[in-house]
Amino acid sequence: RRVHGVKQSGGKLENTGEEFRVYPGDMTFEQARKSKLTINMSRALGHLVLHSYGISHRPESLVVVASDGVWNVMKIEEIRAIILQSTSLNQACLKVLDECDKRWNRFG
C-alpha cells in the first residue's frame, strides 16, 4: 500500500540491498542522496519534503517516541498495555515514566 502511494505521488524507491530508500521522482537516486532527500521506508513518517512524494505525515497508528531510558527497562508490549488502560495520553505518559523510575531505582 505504501509503495503504491509513493509511486502514485511521483516518488521512487531504491533497493540498496539492505533497505528500501524513498526519494523524489524528479531526481536520480544519486542526486537525492547528495541532497539528503532519501529516507529509509521504515523511517518515512513525517518527512517535510518527502510527504509530497507519498510519505505519510500522519501515523496510521500510535507512535511511541521514547529515549533509551524507557526502552532499556520496558518492552513495547508493556507500554502498549499502559496506553490502552489509560484514560488519556498524559496519564499514559505519567504511568510509563513512573514505571521506568521504579525499574531504574532497582539498579541503584
mmCIF file of N, CA and C in Angstrom:
data_model
loop_
_atom_site.group_PDB
_atom_site.id
_atom_site.type_symbol
_atom_site.label_atom_id
_atom_site.label_comp_id
_atom_site.label_asym_id
_atom_site.label_seq_id
_atom_site.Cartn_x
_atom_site.Cartn_y
_atom_site.Cartn_z
ATOM 1 N N ARG A 1 0.825 -1.200 0.000
ATOM 2 C CA ARG A 1 0.000 0.000 0.000
ATOM 3 C C ARG A 1 0.865 1.258 0.000
ATOM 4 N N ARG A 2 1.876 1.293 0.835
ATOM 5 C CA ARG A 2 2.749 2.469 0.890
ATOM 6 C C ARG A 2 3.555 2.625 -0.387
ATOM 7 N N VAL A 3 4.024 1.512 -0.936
ATOM 8 C CA VAL A 3 4.792 1.570 -2.179
ATOM 9 C C VAL A 3 3.932 2.167 -3.278
ATOM 10 N N HIS A 4 2.694 1.727 -3.372
ATOM 11 C CA HIS A 4 1.779 2.256 -4.385
ATOM 12 C C HIS A 4 1.590 3.762 -4.192
ATOM 13 N N GLY A 5 1.402 4.203 -2.945
ATOM 14 C CA GLY A 5 1.218 5.623 -2.656
ATOM 15 C C GLY A 5 2.437 6.457 -3.025
ATOM 16 N N VAL A 6 3.626 5.918 -2.767
ATOM 17 C CA VAL A 6 4.864 6.625 -3.117
ATOM 18 C C VAL A 6 4.949 6.789 -4.625
ATOM 19 N N LYS A 7 4.750 5.700 -5.350
ATOM 20 C CA LYS A 7 4.860 5.751 -6.811
ATOM 21 C C LYS A 7 3.770 6.630 -7.425
ATOM 22 N N GLN A 8 2.562 6.543 -6.895
ATOM 23 C CA GLN A 8 1.455 7.341 -7.413
ATOM 24 C C GLN A 8 1.679 8.833 -7.192
ATOM 25 N N SER A 9 2.425 9.184 -6.160
ATOM 26 C CA SER A 9 2.699 10.588 -5.848
ATOM 27 C C SER A 9 3.966 11.109 -6.519
ATOM 28 N N GLY A 10 4.587 10.300 -7.347
ATOM 29 C CA GLY A 10 5.784 10.754 -8.053
ATOM 30 C C GLY A 10 7.087 10.434 -7.362
ATOM 31 N N GLY A 11 7.031 9.656 -6.287
ATOM 32 C CA GLY A 11 8.252 9.241 -5.619
ATOM 33 C C GLY A 11 8.808 7.985 -6.245
ATOM 34 N N LYS A 12 10.028 7.666 -5.894
ATOM 35 C CA LYS A 12 10.675 6.445 -6.372
ATOM 36 C C LYS A 12 11.247 5.689 -5.190
ATOM 37 N N LEU A 13 11.492 4.404 -5.409
ATOM 38 C CA LEU A 13 12.107 3.543 -4.409
ATOM 39 C C LEU A 13 13.400 2.974 -4.963
ATOM 40 N N GLU A 14 14.397 2.900 -4.121
ATOM 41 C CA GLU A 14 15.677 2.303 -4.486
ATOM 42 C C GLU A 14 15.970 1.188 -3.495
ATOM 43 N N ASN A 15 16.189 -0.017 -4.001
ATOM 44 C CA ASN A 15 16.572 -1.138 -3.160
ATOM 45 C C ASN A 15 18.092 -1.141 -3.066
ATOM 46 N N THR A 16 18.609 -0.820 -1.891
ATOM 47 C CA THR A 16 20.062 -0.744 -1.705
ATOM 48 C C THR A 16 20.668 -2.098 -1.376
ATOM 49 N N GLY A 17 19.822 -3.114 -1.288
ATOM 50 C CA GLY A 17 20.299 -4.436 -0.884
ATOM 51 C C GLY A 17 20.073 -4.696 0.586
ATOM 52 N N GLU A 18 20.007 -3.630 1.368
ATOM 53 C CA GLU A 18 19.755 -3.739 2.803
ATOM 54 C C GLU A 18 18.423 -3.131 3.202
ATOM 55 N N GLU A 19 17.958 -2.178 2.392
ATOM 56 C CA GLU A 19 16.728 -1.461 2.724
ATOM 57 C C GLU A 19 16.160 -0.815 1.476
ATOM 58 N N PHE A 20 14.921 -0.377 1.576
ATOM 59 C CA PHE A 20 14.302 0.397 0.507
ATOM 60 C C PHE A 20 14.377 1.864 0.890
ATOM 61 N N ARG A 21 14.903 2.695 -0.024
ATOM 62 C CA ARG A 21 15.008 4.131 0.206
ATOM 63 C C ARG A 21 14.000 4.839 -0.687
ATOM 64 N N VAL A 22 13.288 5.801 -0.131
ATOM 65 C CA VAL A 22 12.332 6.622 -0.870
ATOM 66 C C VAL A 22 13.032 7.917 -1.240
ATOM 67 N N TYR A 23 12.759 8.406 -2.458
ATOM 68 C CA TYR A 23 13.351 9.666 -2.895
ATOM 69 C C TYR A 23 12.460 10.324 -3.935
ATOM 70 N N PRO A 24 12.606 11.634 -4.147
ATOM 71 C CA PRO A 24 11.780 12.342 -5.123
ATOM 72 C C PRO A 24 11.978 11.788 -6.533
ATOM 73 N N GLY A 25 10.874 11.599 -7.238
ATOM 74 C CA GLY A 25 10.917 11.027 -8.572
ATOM 75 C C GLY A 25 11.517 11.923 -9.630
ATOM 76 N N ASP A 26 11.638 13.216 -9.339
ATOM 77 C CA ASP A 26 12.209 14.128 -10.325
ATOM 78 C C ASP A 26 13.727 14.258 -10.179
ATOM 79 N N MET A 27 14.343 13.367 -9.390
ATOM 80 C CA MET A 27 15.794 13.344 -9.198
ATOM 81 C C MET A 27 16.285 11.920 -9.425
ATOM 82 N N THR A 28 17.564 11.797 -9.723
ATOM 83 C CA THR A 28 18.170 10.471 -9.707
ATOM 84 C C THR A 28 18.413 10.111 -8.244
ATOM 85 N N PHE A 29 18.620 8.839 -7.984
ATOM 86 C CA PHE A 29 18.893 8.417 -6.616
ATOM 87 C C PHE A 29 20.143 9.106 -6.087
ATOM 88 N N GLU A 30 21.160 9.207 -6.919
ATOM 89 C CA GLU A 30 22.416 9.838 -6.502
ATOM 90 C C GLU A 30 22.216 11.319 -6.171
ATOM 91 N N GLN A 31 21.429 12.031 -6.984
ATOM 92 C CA GLN A 31 21.141 13.444 -6.697
ATOM 93 C C GLN A 31 20.386 13.576 -5.371
ATOM 94 N N ALA A 32 19.405 12.724 -5.186
ATOM 95 C CA ALA A 32 18.619 12.768 -3.951
ATOM 96 C C ALA A 32 19.489 12.442 -2.742
ATOM 97 N N ARG A 33 20.369 11.457 -2.889
ATOM 98 C CA ARG A 33 21.264 11.086 -1.786
ATOM 99 C C ARG A 33 22.177 12.245 -1.414
ATOM 100 N N LYS A 34 22.747 12.904 -2.404
ATOM 101 C CA LYS A 34 23.633 14.046 -2.143
ATOM 102 C C LYS A 34 22.888 15.211 -1.498
ATOM 103 N N SER A 35 21.594 15.343 -1.834
ATOM 104 C CA SER A 35 20.766 16.409 -1.247
ATOM 105 C C SER A 35 20.129 15.990 0.071
ATOM 106 N N LYS A 36 20.473 14.786 0.533
ATOM 107 C CA LYS A 36 19.920 14.222 1.773
ATOM 108 C C LYS A 36 18.401 14.111 1.702
ATOM 109 N N LEU A 37 17.910 13.704 0.535
ATOM 110 C CA LEU A 37 16.477 13.525 0.329
ATOM 111 C C LEU A 37 16.126 12.074 0.041
ATOM 112 N N THR A 38 16.855 11.157 0.644
ATOM 113 C CA THR A 38 16.459 9.759 0.623
ATOM 114 C C THR A 38 16.188 9.366 2.064
ATOM 115 N N ILE A 39 15.234 8.497 2.249
ATOM 116 C CA ILE A 39 14.903 8.076 3.601
ATOM 117 C C ILE A 39 14.521 6.612 3.578
ATOM 118 N N ASN A 40 14.907 5.903 4.608
ATOM 119 C CA ASN A 40 14.547 4.502 4.750
ATOM 120 C C ASN A 40 13.032 4.398 4.842
ATOM 121 N N MET A 41 12.454 3.494 4.108
ATOM 122 C CA MET A 41 10.995 3.342 4.086
ATOM 123 C C MET A 41 10.427 3.177 5.492
ATOM 124 N N SER A 42 11.146 2.493 6.378
ATOM 125 C CA SER A 42 10.640 2.263 7.731
ATOM 126 C C SER A 42 10.709 3.510 8.606
ATOM 127 N N ARG A 43 11.461 4.534 8.173
ATOM 128 C CA ARG A 43 11.582 5.776 8.940
ATOM 129 C C ARG A 43 10.916 6.938 8.225
ATOM 130 N N ALA A 44 9.968 6.637 7.378
ATOM 131 C CA ALA A 44 9.449 7.637 6.460
ATOM 132 C C ALA A 44 8.279 8.456 6.989
ATOM 133 N N LEU A 45 7.961 8.377 8.236
ATOM 134 C CA LEU A 45 6.829 9.113 8.778
ATOM 135 C C LEU A 45 7.192 10.572 9.044
ATOM 136 N N GLY A 46 6.441 11.479 8.445
ATOM 137 C CA GLY A 46 6.551 12.880 8.789
ATOM 138 C C GLY A 46 7.641 13.691 8.130
ATOM 139 N N HIS A 47 8.227 13.235 7.079
ATOM 140 C CA HIS A 47 9.297 13.975 6.409
ATOM 141 C C HIS A 47 8.719 15.205 5.716
ATOM 142 N N LEU A 48 9.290 16.369 5.974
ATOM 143 C CA LEU A 48 8.730 17.633 5.473
ATOM 144 C C LEU A 48 8.778 17.770 3.953
ATOM 145 N N VAL A 49 9.770 17.210 3.291
ATOM 146 C CA VAL A 49 9.858 17.280 1.833
ATOM 147 C C VAL A 49 9.223 16.053 1.203
ATOM 148 N N LEU A 50 9.566 14.886 1.714
ATOM 149 C CA LEU A 50 9.123 13.652 1.074
ATOM 150 C C LEU A 50 7.641 13.353 1.263
ATOM 151 N N HIS A 51 6.941 14.088 2.114
ATOM 152 C CA HIS A 51 5.498 13.840 2.221
ATOM 153 C C HIS A 51 4.795 14.182 0.907
ATOM 154 N N SER A 52 5.420 15.020 0.096
ATOM 155 C CA SER A 52 4.865 15.340 -1.225
ATOM 156 C C SER A 52 5.007 14.176 -2.199
ATOM 157 N N TYR A 53 5.818 13.193 -1.826
ATOM 158 C CA TYR A 53 6.066 12.031 -2.687
ATOM 159 C C TYR A 53 5.478 10.758 -2.093
ATOM 160 N N GLY A 54 4.402 10.886 -1.353
ATOM 161 C CA GLY A 54 3.680 9.723 -0.875
ATOM 162 C C GLY A 54 4.043 9.215 0.498
ATOM 163 N N ILE A 55 4.902 9.915 1.206
ATOM 164 C CA ILE A 55 5.247 9.524 2.568
ATOM 165 C C ILE A 55 4.203 10.119 3.500
ATOM 166 N N SER A 56 3.621 9.274 4.322
ATOM 167 C CA SER A 56 2.575 9.729 5.231
ATOM 168 C C SER A 56 3.142 10.711 6.247
ATOM 169 N N HIS A 57 2.439 11.802 6.463
ATOM 170 C CA HIS A 57 2.841 12.723 7.523
ATOM 171 C C HIS A 57 1.965 12.556 8.750
ATOM 172 N N ARG A 58 1.095 11.541 8.709
ATOM 173 C CA ARG A 58 0.250 11.208 9.861
ATOM 174 C C ARG A 58 0.366 9.716 10.138
ATOM 175 N N PRO A 59 0.543 9.362 11.385
ATOM 176 C CA PRO A 59 0.655 7.931 11.697
ATOM 177 C C PRO A 59 -0.672 7.216 11.500
ATOM 178 N N GLU A 60 -0.600 5.963 11.045
ATOM 179 C CA GLU A 60 -1.801 5.139 10.911
ATOM 180 C C GLU A 60 -2.162 4.519 12.244
ATOM 181 N N SER A 61 -1.233 4.517 13.148
ATOM 182 C CA SER A 61 -1.474 4.001 14.485
ATOM 183 C C SER A 61 -0.641 4.833 15.453
ATOM 184 N N LEU A 62 -0.705 4.495 16.695
ATOM 185 C CA LEU A 62 0.015 5.238 17.714
ATOM 186 C C LEU A 62 1.521 5.058 17.566
ATOM 187 N N VAL A 63 2.242 6.133 17.656
ATOM 188 C CA VAL A 63 3.704 6.098 17.594
ATOM 189 C C VAL A 63 4.231 6.475 18.973
ATOM 190 N N VAL A 64 5.076 5.632 19.528
ATOM 191 C CA VAL A 64 5.669 5.898 20.832
ATOM 192 C C VAL A 64 7.099 6.364 20.613
ATOM 193 N N VAL A 65 7.376 7.579 21.019
ATOM 194 C CA VAL A 65 8.718 8.142 20.916
ATOM 195 C C VAL A 65 9.271 8.217 22.329
ATOM 196 N N ALA A 66 10.383 7.540 22.551
ATOM 197 C CA ALA A 66 10.955 7.498 23.895
ATOM 198 C C ALA A 66 12.467 7.346 23.790
ATOM 199 N N SER A 67 13.120 7.651 24.873
ATOM 200 C CA SER A 67 14.580 7.536 24.922
ATOM 201 C C SER A 67 14.977 6.139 25.385
ATOM 202 N N ASP A 68 16.276 5.898 25.379
ATOM 203 C CA ASP A 68 16.785 4.629 25.880
ATOM 204 C C ASP A 68 16.432 4.412 27.347
ATOM 205 N N GLY A 69 16.209 5.500 28.062
ATOM 206 C CA GLY A 69 15.816 5.382 29.461
ATOM 207 C C GLY A 69 14.497 4.645 29.634
ATOM 208 N N VAL A 70 13.680 4.652 28.617
ATOM 209 C CA VAL A 70 12.432 3.880 28.629
ATOM 210 C C VAL A 70 12.676 2.506 28.009
ATOM 211 N N TRP A 71 13.244 2.491 26.808
ATOM 212 C CA TRP A 71 13.387 1.227 26.062
ATOM 213 C C TRP A 71 14.317 0.241 26.758
ATOM 214 N N ASN A 72 15.251 0.720 27.587
ATOM 215 C CA ASN A 72 16.169 -0.192 28.281
ATOM 216 C C ASN A 72 15.497 -0.956 29.411
ATOM 217 N N VAL A 73 14.343 -0.481 29.873
ATOM 218 C CA VAL A 73 13.684 -1.159 31.000
ATOM 219 C C VAL A 73 12.255 -1.607 30.714
ATOM 220 N N MET A 74 11.703 -1.214 29.571
ATOM 221 C CA MET A 74 10.330 -1.610 29.239
ATOM 222 C C MET A 74 10.254 -2.138 27.816
ATOM 223 N N LYS A 75 9.322 -3.052 27.599
ATOM 224 C CA LYS A 75 9.066 -3.579 26.262
ATOM 225 C C LYS A 75 7.864 -2.850 25.675
ATOM 226 N N ILE A 76 7.783 -2.815 24.355
ATOM 227 C CA ILE A 76 6.690 -2.124 23.675
ATOM 228 C C ILE A 76 5.332 -2.688 24.097
ATOM 229 N N GLU A 77 5.262 -3.977 24.343
ATOM 230 C CA GLU A 77 4.002 -4.581 24.758
ATOM 231 C C GLU A 77 3.529 -4.019 26.097
ATOM 232 N N GLU A 78 4.480 -3.774 27.004
ATOM 233 C CA GLU A 78 4.135 -3.203 28.306
ATOM 234 C C GLU A 78 3.629 -1.769 28.148
ATOM 235 N N ILE A 79 4.302 -1.016 27.304
ATOM 236 C CA ILE A 79 3.895 0.368 27.078
ATOM 237 C C ILE A 79 2.521 0.418 26.415
ATOM 238 N N ARG A 80 2.308 -0.449 25.435
ATOM 239 C CA ARG A 80 1.016 -0.527 24.756
ATOM 240 C C ARG A 80 -0.099 -0.835 25.758
ATOM 241 N N ALA A 81 0.141 -1.767 26.663
ATOM 242 C CA ALA A 81 -0.866 -2.116 27.666
ATOM 243 C C ALA A 81 -1.197 -0.916 28.554
ATOM 244 N N ILE A 82 -0.182 -0.174 28.946
ATOM 245 C CA ILE A 82 -0.412 1.021 29.767
ATOM 246 C C ILE A 82 -1.249 2.039 28.995
ATOM 247 N N ILE A 83 -0.910 2.255 27.728
ATOM 248 C CA ILE A 83 -1.656 3.215 26.904
ATOM 249 C C ILE A 83 -3.118 2.809 26.796
ATOM 250 N N LEU A 84 -3.360 1.528 26.527
ATOM 251 C CA LEU A 84 -4.736 1.048 26.358
ATOM 252 C C LEU A 84 -5.555 1.111 27.650
ATOM 253 N N GLN A 85 -4.886 1.027 28.785
ATOM 254 C CA GLN A 85 -5.572 1.081 30.077
ATOM 255 C C GLN A 85 -5.755 2.502 30.595
ATOM 256 N N SER A 86 -5.112 3.458 29.975
ATOM 257 C CA SER A 86 -5.156 4.847 30.447
ATOM 258 C C SER A 86 -6.317 5.603 29.822
ATOM 259 N N THR A 87 -6.757 6.634 30.528
ATOM 260 C CA THR A 87 -7.870 7.446 30.034
ATOM 261 C C THR A 87 -7.413 8.609 29.167
ATOM 262 N N SER A 88 -6.100 8.898 29.169
ATOM 263 C CA SER A 88 -5.569 9.967 28.326
ATOM 264 C C SER A 88 -4.103 9.672 28.032
ATOM 265 N N LEU A 89 -3.572 10.306 27.001
ATOM 266 C CA LEU A 89 -2.153 10.126 26.696
ATOM 267 C C LEU A 89 -1.282 10.702 27.807
ATOM 268 N N ASN A 90 -1.732 11.788 28.414
ATOM 269 C CA ASN A 90 -0.982 12.374 29.524
ATOM 270 C C ASN A 90 -0.870 11.375 30.671
ATOM 271 N N GLN A 91 -1.990 10.739 31.001
ATOM 272 C CA GLN A 91 -1.980 9.739 32.066
ATOM 273 C C GLN A 91 -1.058 8.572 31.696
ATOM 274 N N ALA A 92 -1.105 8.137 30.437
ATOM 275 C CA ALA A 92 -0.256 7.040 29.984
ATOM 276 C C ALA A 92 1.222 7.406 30.125
ATOM 277 N N CYS A 93 1.566 8.619 29.724
ATOM 278 C CA CYS A 93 2.955 9.070 29.834
ATOM 279 C C CYS A 93 3.430 9.060 31.283
ATOM 280 N N LEU A 94 2.584 9.564 32.159
ATOM 281 C CA LEU A 94 2.958 9.594 33.574
ATOM 282 C C LEU A 94 3.124 8.189 34.138
ATOM 283 N N LYS A 95 2.263 7.264 33.732
ATOM 284 C CA LYS A 95 2.375 5.876 34.204
ATOM 285 C C LYS A 95 3.647 5.216 33.678
ATOM 286 N N VAL A 96 3.967 5.455 32.409
ATOM 287 C CA VAL A 96 5.193 4.885 31.837
ATOM 288 C C VAL A 96 6.406 5.446 32.566
ATOM 289 N N LEU A 97 6.442 6.748 32.781
ATOM 290 C CA LEU A 97 7.575 7.364 33.481
ATOM 291 C C LEU A 97 7.700 6.850 34.902
ATOM 292 N N ASP A 98 6.570 6.676 35.580
ATOM 293 C CA ASP A 98 6.582 6.158 36.945
ATOM 294 C C ASP A 98 7.136 4.732 36.973
ATOM 295 N N GLU A 99 6.701 3.910 36.032
ATOM 296 C CA GLU A 99 7.190 2.525 35.964
ATOM 297 C C GLU A 99 8.679 2.488 35.650
ATOM 298 N N CYS A 100 9.125 3.331 34.734
ATOM 299 C CA CYS A 100 10.553 3.385 34.411
ATOM 300 C C CYS A 100 11.371 3.810 35.619
ATOM 301 N N ASP A 101 10.878 4.801 36.340
ATOM 302 C CA ASP A 101 11.572 5.280 37.536
ATOM 303 C C ASP A 101 11.719 4.146 38.556
ATOM 304 N N LYS A 102 10.652 3.386 38.762
ATOM 305 C CA LYS A 102 10.707 2.247 39.700
ATOM 306 C C LYS A 102 11.752 1.231 39.249
ATOM 307 N N ARG A 103 11.754 0.924 37.972
ATOM 308 C CA ARG A 103 12.692 -0.080 37.458
ATOM 309 C C ARG A 103 14.135 0.406 37.515
ATOM 310 N N TRP A 104 14.361 1.678 37.197
ATOM 311 C CA TRP A 104 15.728 2.205 37.258
ATOM 312 C C TRP A 104 16.220 2.270 38.703
ATOM 313 N N ASN A 105 15.330 2.550 39.659
ATOM 314 C CA ASN A 105 15.723 2.613 41.065
ATOM 315 C C ASN A 105 16.163 1.252 41.592
ATOM 316 N N ARG A 106 15.682 0.171 40.988
ATOM 317 C CA ARG A 106 16.125 -1.174 41.375
ATOM 318 C C ARG A 106 17.606 -1.381 41.062
ATOM 319 N N PHE A 107 18.103 -0.655 40.040
ATOM 320 C CA PHE A 107 19.512 -0.784 39.661
ATOM 321 C C PHE A 107 20.419 -0.009 40.608
ATOM 322 N N GLY A 108 19.822 0.896 41.332
ATOM 323 C CA GLY A 108 20.516 1.558 42.231
ATOM 324 C C GLY A 108 21.198 2.622 42.677
#
